[in-house]
PDB file of C-alpha atoms in Angstrom:
ATOM      1  CA  MET D   1       0.175   0.119   0.246  1.00 47.00           C
ATOM      2  CA  ALA D   2       2.671   2.324   0.663  1.00 43.00           C
ATOM      3  CA  GLY D   3       4.396   1.483  -2.745  1.00 44.00           C
ATOM      4  CA  LYS D   4       1.222   2.556  -4.545  1.00 45.00           C
ATOM      5  CA  ARG D   5       0.572   5.787  -2.457  1.00 45.00           C
ATOM      6  CA  GLN D   6       4.667   6.915  -3.412  1.00 47.00           C
ATOM      7  CA  THR D   7       3.935   6.241  -6.945  1.00 48.00           C
ATOM      8  CA  THR D   8       0.699   8.155  -7.225  1.00 47.00           C
ATOM      9  CA  LYS D   9       2.502  10.788  -5.372  1.00 46.00           C
ATOM     10  CA  ARG D  10       5.527  10.644  -8.070  1.00 50.00           C
ATOM     11  CA  GLN D  11       2.885  10.869 -10.657  1.00 47.00           C
ATOM     12  CA  THR D  12       1.004  13.793  -9.917  1.00 48.00           C
ATOM     13  CA  THR D  13       4.246  15.935  -9.148  1.00 48.00           C
ATOM     14  CA  THR D  14       5.252  15.000 -12.662  1.00 50.00           C
ATOM     15  CA  ALA D  15       2.232  15.910 -14.173  1.00 48.00           C
ATOM     16  CA  SER D  16       2.323  19.535 -12.372  1.00 55.00           C
ATOM     17  CA  SER D  17       5.873  19.858 -13.523  1.00 58.00           C
ATOM     18  CA  ALA D  18       4.829  19.496 -17.113  1.00 54.00           C
ATOM     19  CA  LYS D  19       1.986  21.697 -17.197  1.00 56.00           C
ATOM     20  CA  SER D  20       4.000  24.095 -15.445  1.00 63.00           C
ATOM     21  CA  THR D  21       6.753  23.664 -18.559  1.00 64.00           C
ATOM     22  CA  ALA D  22       3.761  23.797 -21.124  1.00 55.00           C
ATOM     23  CA  LYS D  23       2.578  27.317 -19.632  1.00 61.00           C
ATOM     24  CA  ARG D  24       5.964  28.539 -19.779  1.00 66.00           C
ATOM     25  CA  ARG D  25       6.353  27.723 -23.422  1.00 64.00           C
ATOM     26  CA  ILE D  26       3.133  29.239 -24.250  1.00 56.00           C
ATOM     27  CA  LYS D  27       3.927  32.403 -23.112  1.00 62.00           C
ATOM     28  CA  ALA D  28       7.276  32.329 -24.450  1.00 59.00           C
ATOM     29  CA  THR D  29       6.082  31.422 -27.754  1.00 55.00           C
ATOM     30  CA  GLN D  30       3.468  34.473 -27.286  1.00 50.00           C
ATOM     31  CA  THR D  31       6.172  37.237 -26.262  1.00 58.00           C
ATOM     32  CA  ALA D  32       7.966  35.695 -29.433  1.00 53.00           C
ATOM     33  CA  VAL D  33       5.079  36.240 -31.674  1.00 44.00           C
ATOM     34  CA  LYS D  34       4.673  39.629 -30.261  1.00 49.00           C
ATOM     35  CA  GLN D  35       8.150  40.639 -30.806  1.00 52.00           C
ATOM     36  CA  ARG D  36       8.136  39.541 -34.593  1.00 50.00           C
ATOM     37  CA  LEU D  37       5.278  41.236 -35.294  1.00 44.00           C
ATOM     38  CA  SER D  38       6.545  44.321 -33.643  1.00 48.00           C
ATOM     39  CA  PHE D  39       9.263  43.949 -35.597  1.00 46.00           C
ATOM     40  CA  ALA D  40       8.038  43.235 -38.478  1.00 46.00           C
ATOM     41  CA  TRP D  41       5.928  46.501 -38.845  1.00 43.00           C
ATOM     42  CA  LEU D  42       9.093  48.488 -38.583  1.00 45.00           C
ATOM     43  CA  LYS D  43      11.292  46.298 -40.857  1.00 48.00           C
ATOM     44  CA  HIS D  44       9.536  43.868 -42.590  1.00 45.00           C
ATOM     45  CA  LEU D  45       6.112  43.339 -44.598  1.00 44.00           C
ATOM     46  CA  SER D  46       3.707  42.266 -42.037  1.00 43.00           C
ATOM     47  CA  TYR D  47       1.574  44.310 -39.912  1.00 43.00           C
ATOM     48  CA  GLY D  48      -0.726  46.573 -41.665  1.00 48.00           C
ATOM     49  CA  SER D  49       0.782  45.776 -44.926  1.00 53.00           C
ATOM     50  CA  ILE D  50       3.228  49.204 -43.919  1.00 54.00           C
ATOM     51  CA  SER D  51       7.079  48.420 -44.963  1.00 58.00           C
ATOM     52  CA  TRP D  52       9.930  49.922 -43.571  1.00 55.00           C
ATOM     53  CA  GLU D  53      10.659  51.667 -46.733  1.00 60.00           C
ATOM     54  CA  THR D  54       7.405  53.200 -47.089  1.00 61.00           C
ATOM     55  CA  VAL D  55       8.034  54.461 -43.561  1.00 52.00           C
ATOM     56  CA  THR D  56      11.128  56.332 -44.101  1.00 60.00           C
ATOM     57  CA  ALA D  57       9.818  57.569 -47.496  1.00 63.00           C
ATOM     58  CA  TRP D  58       6.875  58.808 -46.026  1.00 60.00           C
ATOM     59  CA  LEU D  59       8.603  60.498 -42.731  1.00 61.00           C
ATOM     60  CA  PRO D  60      10.671  63.078 -44.621  1.00 71.00           C
ATOM     61  CA  GLN D  61       7.754  64.395 -46.892  1.00 71.00           C
ATOM     62  CA  THR D  62       5.438  64.596 -44.434  1.00 70.00           C
ATOM     63  CA  MET D  63       7.953  66.439 -42.548  1.00 72.00           C
ATOM     64  CA  HIS D  64       8.320  68.951 -45.713  1.00 71.00           C
ATOM     65  CA  ARG D  65       4.859  69.693 -46.072  1.00 77.00           C
ATOM     66  CA  ALA D  66       4.294  70.392 -42.325  1.00 74.00           C
ATOM     67  CA  ALA D  67       7.070  73.114 -42.817  1.00 75.00           C
ATOM     68  CA  LEU D  68       6.065  74.063 -45.693  1.00 78.00           C
ATOM     69  CA  ALA D  69       2.741  74.988 -44.158  1.00 77.00           C
ATOM     70  CA  GLY D  70       3.896  76.477 -41.303  1.00 77.00           C
ATOM     71  CA  LEU D  71       6.530  78.745 -43.350  1.00 79.00           C
ATOM     72  CA  PHE D  72       3.282  79.765 -45.460  1.00 83.00           C
ATOM     73  CA  LEU D  73       1.452  80.561 -42.201  1.00 79.00           C
ATOM     74  CA  VAL D  74       4.346  82.497 -41.198  1.00 79.00           C
ATOM     75  CA  MET D  75       4.609  84.486 -44.644  1.00 85.00           C
ATOM     76  CA  LEU D  76       0.215  85.315 -44.244  1.00 78.00           C
ATOM     77  CA  GLY D  77       0.821  86.717 -40.825  1.00 77.00           C
ATOM     78  CA  PHE D  78       3.135  89.229 -41.702  1.00 74.00           C
ATOM     79  CA  VAL D  79       1.769  90.071 -45.238  1.00 79.00           C
ATOM     80  CA  LEU D  80      -1.600  90.713 -43.232  1.00 77.00           C
ATOM     81  CA  TRP D  81       0.229  92.759 -40.210  1.00 72.00           C
ATOM     82  CA  LEU D  82       1.906  94.972 -42.897  1.00 65.00           C
ATOM     83  CA  MET D  83      -1.160  95.435 -44.931  1.00 75.00           C
ATOM     84  CA  THR D  84      -2.832  97.031 -41.930  1.00 72.00           C
ATOM     85  CA  TRP D  85       0.469  98.867 -40.849  1.00 66.00           C
ATOM     86  CA  LEU D  86       0.669 100.657 -44.345  1.00 62.00           C
ATOM     87  CA  SER D  87      -2.805 101.501 -44.022  1.00 69.00           C
ATOM     88  CA  ASN D  88      -2.573 103.524 -41.475  1.00 69.00           C
ATOM     89  CA  ASN D  89      -1.451 107.353 -42.688  1.00 68.00           C
ATOM     90  CA  ASP D  90       0.523 108.151 -39.315  1.00 74.00           C
ATOM     91  CA  ASN D  91       3.089 105.602 -40.976  1.00 77.00           C
ATOM     92  CA  LEU D  92       5.143 106.373 -43.936  1.00 77.00           C
ATOM     93  CA  PRO D  93       4.144 110.198 -43.867  1.00 88.00           C
ATOM     94  CA  ILE D  94       4.655 112.415 -46.900  1.00 92.00           C
ATOM     95  CA  GLN D  95       7.076 114.795 -45.139  1.00 91.00           C
ATOM     96  CA  GLN D  96       8.443 116.400 -48.625  1.00 94.00           C
ATOM     97  CA  VAL D  97       7.056 117.218 -52.050  1.00 95.00           C
ATOM     98  CA  SER D  98       9.897 118.077 -54.641  1.00 95.00           C
ATOM     99  CA  ILE D  99       8.914 119.395 -58.217  1.00 96.00           C
ATOM    100  CA  GLU D 100      11.690 119.551 -60.621  1.00 96.00           C
ATOM    101  CA  GLY D 101      11.804 120.422 -64.438  1.00 94.00           C
ATOM    102  CA  ASP D 102      12.884 123.391 -66.777  1.00 92.00           C
ATOM    103  CA  LEU D 103       9.665 125.370 -65.859  1.00 93.00           C
ATOM    104  CA  GLN D 104       9.375 128.605 -67.130  1.00 92.00           C
ATOM    105  CA  TYR D 105       5.440 128.946 -67.223  1.00 92.00           C
ATOM    106  CA  LEU D 106       4.228 127.008 -64.197  1.00 92.00           C
ATOM    107  CA  ARG D 107       3.761 128.132 -60.781  1.00 91.00           C
ATOM    108  CA  ARG D 108       4.170 125.547 -57.838  1.00 91.00           C
ATOM    109  CA  SER D 109       0.995 127.661 -56.453  1.00 92.00           C
ATOM    110  CA  THR D 110      -1.435 126.469 -59.176  1.00 91.00           C
ATOM    111  CA  LEU D 111      -0.374 122.914 -59.064  1.00 95.00           C
ATOM    112  CA  GLN D 112      -0.191 123.072 -54.912  1.00 95.00           C
ATOM    113  CA  PRO D 113      -4.221 122.260 -54.296  1.00 95.00           C
ATOM    114  CA  VAL D 114      -3.897 119.199 -57.160  1.00 96.00           C
ATOM    115  CA  ILE D 115      -0.954 117.816 -55.006  1.00 96.00           C
ATOM    116  CA  ASP D 116      -2.680 118.463 -51.658  1.00 94.00           C
ATOM    117  CA  GLU D 117      -6.031 116.515 -52.570  1.00 94.00           C
ATOM    118  CA  TYR D 118      -3.458 113.335 -53.445  1.00 94.00           C
ATOM    119  CA  THR D 119      -0.789 113.695 -50.380  1.00 93.00           C
ATOM    120  CA  LYS D 120      -3.426 113.092 -47.456  1.00 90.00           C
ATOM    121  CA  THR D 121      -2.493 109.942 -47.495  1.00 89.00           C
ATOM    122  CA  ASN D 122       0.760 108.147 -46.741  1.00 89.00           C
ATOM    123  CA  LEU D 123       3.649 107.603 -49.033  1.00 90.00           C
ATOM    124  CA  ALA D 124       2.730 103.448 -49.454  1.00 87.00           C
ATOM    125  CA  GLN D 125      -1.118 104.420 -50.466  1.00 87.00           C
ATOM    126  CA  LEU D 126      -0.686 107.478 -52.597  1.00 92.00           C
ATOM    127  CA  ASP D 127      -1.869 107.171 -55.777  1.00 94.00           C
ATOM    128  CA  VAL D 128       0.749 107.940 -58.596  1.00 95.00           C
ATOM    129  CA  ILE D 129      -1.217 107.132 -61.675  1.00 96.00           C
ATOM    130  CA  GLY D 130      -4.192 109.390 -60.594  1.00 96.00           C
ATOM    131  CA  LEU D 131      -1.989 112.347 -59.563  1.00 97.00           C
ATOM    132  CA  GLU D 132      -0.039 112.470 -62.548  1.00 97.00           C
ATOM    133  CA  GLN D 133      -3.271 112.223 -64.957  1.00 97.00           C
ATOM    134  CA  ALA D 134      -4.658 115.027 -62.382  1.00 97.00           C
ATOM    135  CA  LEU D 135      -1.471 117.358 -63.017  1.00 97.00           C
ATOM    136  CA  GLU D 136      -1.756 116.369 -66.732  1.00 96.00           C
ATOM    137  CA  GLU D 137      -4.949 118.021 -66.956  1.00 95.00           C
ATOM    138  CA  GLN D 138      -3.620 121.446 -65.702  1.00 95.00           C
ATOM    139  CA  PRO D 139      -2.957 123.912 -68.701  1.00 92.00           C
ATOM    140  CA  TRP D 140       0.823 124.330 -68.643  1.00 96.00           C
ATOM    141  CA  VAL D 141       1.608 120.600 -67.910  1.00 97.00           C
ATOM    142  CA  LEU D 142       2.815 118.481 -71.039  1.00 96.00           C
ATOM    143  CA  ASP D 143       3.506 115.542 -69.000  1.00 96.00           C
ATOM    144  CA  ALA D 144       4.132 113.992 -65.409  1.00 97.00           C
ATOM    145  CA  SER D 145       6.287 111.493 -63.622  1.00 97.00           C
ATOM    146  CA  ILE D 146       6.001 110.528 -59.922  1.00 96.00           C
ATOM    147  CA  THR D 147       8.848 108.652 -58.233  1.00 96.00           C
ATOM    148  CA  LYS D 148       8.524 107.837 -54.527  1.00 94.00           C
ATOM    149  CA  ARG D 149      11.455 107.983 -52.746  1.00 93.00           C
ATOM    150  CA  TRP D 150      11.332 106.117 -49.438  1.00 89.00           C
ATOM    151  CA  PRO D 151      10.710 107.085 -46.342  1.00 89.00           C
ATOM    152  CA  SER D 152       8.809 110.554 -46.889  1.00 89.00           C
ATOM    153  CA  THR D 153       9.178 112.037 -49.827  1.00 94.00           C
ATOM    154  CA  LEU D 154       7.622 112.339 -53.369  1.00 95.00           C
ATOM    155  CA  VAL D 155       9.644 113.803 -56.286  1.00 97.00           C
ATOM    156  CA  ILE D 156       7.135 115.096 -59.376  1.00 97.00           C
ATOM    157  CA  LYS D 157       9.130 115.499 -62.936  1.00 98.00           C
ATOM    158  CA  LEU D 158       7.261 117.793 -64.941  1.00 97.00           C
ATOM    159  CA  ARG D 159       7.373 118.755 -68.622  1.00 97.00           C
ATOM    160  CA  GLU D 160       5.790 122.190 -69.465  1.00 96.00           C
ATOM    161  CA  HIS D 161       4.239 122.981 -72.981  1.00 96.00           C
ATOM    162  CA  LYS D 162       6.561 125.646 -74.590  1.00 95.00           C
ATOM    163  CA  PRO D 163       4.440 128.111 -76.762  1.00 96.00           C
ATOM    164  CA  VAL D 164       5.482 129.182 -80.471  1.00 96.00           C
ATOM    165  CA  ALA D 165       2.213 130.624 -81.447  1.00 97.00           C
ATOM    166  CA  TYR D 166      -1.257 131.655 -80.198  1.00 97.00           C
ATOM    167  CA  TRP D 167      -4.194 129.529 -81.412  1.00 97.00           C
ATOM    168  CA  GLY D 168      -7.509 131.671 -81.946  1.00 95.00           C
ATOM    169  CA  LYS D 169      -8.471 133.931 -79.223  1.00 92.00           C
ATOM    170  CA  ASN D 170      -7.984 131.929 -75.997  1.00 92.00           C
ATOM    171  CA  GLN D 171      -5.519 129.333 -76.562  1.00 96.00           C
ATOM    172  CA  LEU D 172      -1.714 128.654 -77.378  1.00 97.00           C
ATOM    173  CA  LEU D 173      -0.211 125.902 -79.707  1.00 98.00           C
ATOM    174  CA  SER D 174       3.538 124.451 -78.490  1.00 97.00           C
ATOM    175  CA  ARG D 175       6.284 123.437 -80.330  1.00 94.00           C
ATOM    176  CA  TYR D 176       4.870 120.135 -80.679  1.00 93.00           C
ATOM    177  CA  GLY D 177       1.650 121.118 -82.446  1.00 95.00           C
ATOM    178  CA  GLN D 178      -0.545 120.688 -79.606  1.00 96.00           C
ATOM    179  CA  VAL D 179      -2.816 123.482 -78.332  1.00 97.00           C
ATOM    180  CA  PHE D 180      -3.505 123.971 -75.182  1.00 96.00           C
ATOM    181  CA  SER D 181      -5.251 126.676 -73.136  1.00 93.00           C
ATOM    182  CA  GLY D 182      -2.211 128.589 -71.244  1.00 89.00           C
ATOM    183  CA  GLN D 183      -2.681 132.037 -70.519  1.00 86.00           C
ATOM    184  CA  LEU D 184       0.415 134.412 -70.628  1.00 89.00           C
ATOM    185  CA  ASN D 185       1.079 137.154 -68.487  1.00 81.00           C
ATOM    186  CA  PHE D 186       2.624 139.429 -70.978  1.00 83.00           C
ATOM    187  CA  GLU D 187       2.208 139.680 -74.743  1.00 86.00           C
ATOM    188  CA  ARG D 188       4.292 137.981 -77.154  1.00 89.00           C
ATOM    189  CA  LYS D 189       4.613 139.902 -80.332  1.00 88.00           C
ATOM    190  CA  ASP D 190       6.880 137.449 -81.838  1.00 92.00           C
ATOM    191  CA  PHE D 191       4.244 134.973 -81.755  1.00 96.00           C
ATOM    192  CA  PRO D 192       2.050 134.568 -84.778  1.00 97.00           C
ATOM    193  CA  LEU D 193      -1.763 133.792 -84.500  1.00 98.00           C
ATOM    194  CA  LEU D 194      -2.762 130.143 -85.918  1.00 98.00           C
ATOM    195  CA  TYR D 195      -6.078 128.822 -86.330  1.00 98.00           C
ATOM    196  CA  SER D 196      -8.101 125.937 -87.746  1.00 98.00           C
ATOM    197  CA  PRO D 197     -11.533 124.987 -86.690  1.00 97.00           C
ATOM    198  CA  SER D 198     -10.231 121.445 -87.277  1.00 95.00           C
ATOM    199  CA  GLY D 199      -7.994 121.891 -84.152  1.00 95.00           C
ATOM    200  CA  ASP D 200      -4.856 120.421 -86.039  1.00 96.00           C
ATOM    201  CA  GLY D 201      -2.341 122.892 -84.940  1.00 97.00           C
ATOM    202  CA  LEU D 202       0.357 120.651 -86.093  1.00 96.00           C
ATOM    203  CA  ALA D 203      -1.020 120.772 -89.521  1.00 96.00           C
ATOM    204  CA  MET D 204      -1.243 124.767 -89.304  1.00 97.00           C
ATOM    205  CA  GLY D 205       2.214 124.618 -88.126  1.00 96.00           C
ATOM    206  CA  LYS D 206       3.423 123.271 -90.845  1.00 97.00           C
ATOM    207  CA  GLN D 207       1.285 125.266 -93.214  1.00 97.00           C
ATOM    208  CA  TYR D 208       2.666 128.391 -91.737  1.00 97.00           C
ATOM    209  CA  LEU D 209       6.237 127.206 -91.913  1.00 96.00           C
ATOM    210  CA  ALA D 210       5.727 126.498 -95.649  1.00 97.00           C
ATOM    211  CA  ILE D 211       4.046 129.832 -96.349  1.00 97.00           C
ATOM    212  CA  LEU D 212       7.123 131.798 -94.753  1.00 97.00           C
ATOM    213  CA  GLN D 213       9.168 129.913 -97.179  1.00 96.00           C
ATOM    214  CA  GLN D 214       7.153 130.886 -99.960  1.00 96.00           C
ATOM    215  CA  LEU D 215       7.070 134.995 -99.177  1.00 97.00           C
ATOM    216  CA  GLN D 216      10.667 135.176 -97.622  1.00 96.00           C
ATOM    217  CA  SER D 217      11.273 137.607-100.606  1.00 96.00           C
ATOM    218  CA  ILE D 218       8.523 139.996 -99.405  1.00 95.00           C
ATOM    219  CA  PRO D 219      10.328 142.204 -96.117  1.00 94.00           C
ATOM    220  CA  ASP D 220       6.573 142.447 -94.456  1.00 94.00           C
ATOM    221  CA  LYS D 221       6.171 139.620 -91.636  1.00 95.00           C
ATOM    222  CA  VAL D 222       3.436 137.107 -91.764  1.00 97.00           C
ATOM    223  CA  ILE D 223       1.814 137.590 -88.506  1.00 97.00           C
ATOM    224  CA  ALA D 224      -1.429 135.388 -88.626  1.00 98.00           C
ATOM    225  CA  LEU D 225      -2.528 132.374 -90.712  1.00 98.00           C
ATOM    226  CA  THR D 226      -6.308 131.314 -90.349  1.00 98.00           C
ATOM    227  CA  GLU D 227      -8.371 129.115 -91.779  1.00 98.00           C
ATOM    228  CA  ASN D 228     -12.122 128.853 -91.640  1.00 96.00           C
ATOM    229  CA  GLU D 229     -14.986 126.581 -91.642  1.00 96.00           C
ATOM    230  CA  ARG D 230     -14.659 126.208 -95.779  1.00 95.00           C
ATOM    231  CA  GLY D 231     -11.229 125.602 -95.700  1.00 95.00           C
ATOM    232  CA  SER D 232      -9.966 128.792 -97.011  1.00 97.00           C
ATOM    233  CA  TRP D 233      -6.852 130.582 -95.654  1.00 97.00           C
ATOM    234  CA  ASP D 234      -6.595 134.177 -94.817  1.00 98.00           C
ATOM    235  CA  ILE D 235      -3.159 135.721 -94.485  1.00 98.00           C
ATOM    236  CA  ARG D 236      -2.144 138.802 -92.498  1.00 98.00           C
ATOM    237  CA  PHE D 237       0.930 140.621 -92.377  1.00 97.00           C
ATOM    238  CA  GLN D 238       2.685 142.748 -89.628  1.00 95.00           C
ATOM    239  CA  SER D 239       1.683 146.486 -91.662  1.00 93.00           C
ATOM    240  CA  GLY D 240      -2.041 145.184 -91.597  1.00 95.00           C
ATOM    241  CA  LEU D 241      -2.361 144.095 -95.218  1.00 97.00           C
ATOM    242  CA  LEU D 242      -4.626 141.155 -95.645  1.00 98.00           C
ATOM    243  CA  LEU D 243      -4.528 138.019 -97.939  1.00 98.00           C
ATOM    244  CA  LYS D 244      -7.733 136.243 -99.053  1.00 98.00           C
ATOM    245  CA  VAL D 245      -5.941 133.363-100.271  1.00 97.00           C
ATOM    246  CA  GLY D 246      -9.162 131.037-100.773  1.00 96.00           C
ATOM    247  CA  LYS D 247      -9.706 127.180-100.767  1.00 95.00           C
ATOM    248  CA  LYS D 248      -8.346 126.085-103.928  1.00 93.00           C
ATOM    249  CA  ASP D 249      -4.931 126.688-105.316  1.00 94.00           C
ATOM    250  CA  LYS D 250      -3.345 127.894-102.444  1.00 95.00           C
ATOM    251  CA  ASN D 251       0.345 127.794-103.401  1.00 95.00           C
ATOM    252  CA  LYS D 252      -0.308 128.865-107.032  1.00 95.00           C
ATOM    253  CA  ARG D 253      -2.388 131.618-105.780  1.00 96.00           C
ATOM    254  CA  LEU D 254       0.609 132.618-103.365  1.00 97.00           C
ATOM    255  CA  LYS D 255       3.333 132.466-106.039  1.00 96.00           C
ATOM    256  CA  ARG D 256       1.407 134.895-108.371  1.00 95.00           C
ATOM    257  CA  PHE D 257       1.249 137.575-105.396  1.00 96.00           C
ATOM    258  CA  VAL D 258       5.011 137.442-104.902  1.00 96.00           C
ATOM    259  CA  VAL D 259       5.067 137.914-108.789  1.00 95.00           C
ATOM    260  CA  ALA D 260       2.641 141.028-108.679  1.00 94.00           C
ATOM    261  CA  TYR D 261       4.642 142.414-105.332  1.00 95.00           C
ATOM    262  CA  HIS D 262       7.904 142.644-106.801  1.00 95.00           C
ATOM    263  CA  LYS D 263       6.285 144.051-110.153  1.00 93.00           C
ATOM    264  CA  THR D 264       4.151 146.547-109.448  1.00 91.00           C
ATOM    265  CA  LEU D 265       2.805 146.362-105.848  1.00 92.00           C
ATOM    266  CA  LYS D 266       5.841 146.774-103.737  1.00 91.00           C
ATOM    267  CA  ALA D 267       5.759 150.807-104.155  1.00 89.00           C
ATOM    268  CA  ARG D 268       2.398 151.242-102.784  1.00 90.00           C
ATOM    269  CA  ILE D 269       2.240 148.233-100.574  1.00 87.00           C
ATOM    270  CA  ASP D 270       1.300 150.778 -97.181  1.00 88.00           C
ATOM    271  CA  ASP D 271      -1.643 151.693 -99.420  1.00 92.00           C
ATOM    272  CA  MET D 272      -3.201 148.856 -99.470  1.00 94.00           C
ATOM    273  CA  SER D 273      -5.284 146.942 -96.713  1.00 96.00           C
ATOM    274  CA  LYS D 274      -6.520 143.869 -98.546  1.00 97.00           C
ATOM    275  CA  VAL D 275      -5.526 141.436-101.737  1.00 97.00           C
ATOM    276  CA  ASP D 276      -8.389 139.226-103.028  1.00 98.00           C
ATOM    277  CA  LEU D 277      -6.519 136.225-104.709  1.00 97.00           C
ATOM    278  CA  ARG D 278      -9.590 134.062-105.101  1.00 96.00           C
ATOM    279  CA  TYR D 279      -9.690 135.121-108.883  1.00 93.00           C
ATOM    280  CA  THR D 280      -8.598 132.355-111.899  1.00 88.00           C
ATOM    281  CA  ASN D 281      -5.703 134.454-113.523  1.00 86.00           C
ATOM    282  CA  GLY D 282      -5.722 137.641-111.331  1.00 89.00           C
ATOM    283  CA  PHE D 283      -6.444 139.636-108.130  1.00 93.00           C
ATOM    284  CA  ALA D 284      -8.169 142.212-106.699  1.00 95.00           C
ATOM    285  CA  VAL D 285      -6.848 145.198-104.306  1.00 95.00           C
ATOM    286  CA  ALA D 286      -8.775 147.190-101.735  1.00 95.00           C
ATOM    287  CA  TRP D 287      -7.054 150.208-101.080  1.00 93.00           C
ATOM    288  CA  LYS D 288      -6.766 152.004 -97.546  1.00 88.00           C
TER     289      LYS D 288
END
């Protein structure tokens, strides 16, 4: 009986030991599997179908995009701040306005109201194009160019019309053939009077120069060339003599007058008030 009890006890101890060993093996196996799965996620192609190569390629791209997004936000914030700062007229105020150019007829006092209207803002917000156009609408201004000289100076460069003739009763003609509304403070007796209802100052200026060439042998100075609505010319000399040239054959009629002047009219030129050249083969004289 004692032998049987010892045998049973030995069998029980052996079974318990085997069971414990089996548990340890199972636990070790589970640990190994977990380690393999964890390592495979990082290095091999296992968990979640993510490879190490995918991870190493994805991380730099993500970091780069994040950096760009951060930089964009910083720049956007700076731009918004700068726009707010520049919109404040207390920042970058216009402290000096310099007017440059070879100016003979323009006066700053006539331009100042226009300049003041546009310089109520600061240098950053100044409407350069608007101010240039407003200045060019002034009678004597040919063109205007504006430069911002940071941080507080505005430079206005002007070119003015240079008059060479009177145009009609109230206007002037510039050297470039432009008609403008400037007024002279004194009479320019050396300026001829030109006019055409077409308003083509350049064409009339050229015609005037051509007439001077044709009549250069006559000592009396041509002081006026005007054209009426029908296209007829009138030429007036300094002596007061008026030539009615008409519309047709102008050059031919002027040549006829030059020939007649040197042949017969020269001696009595001071007694004539008008010569009408609007005839086919001759002219008519009106005496004083």
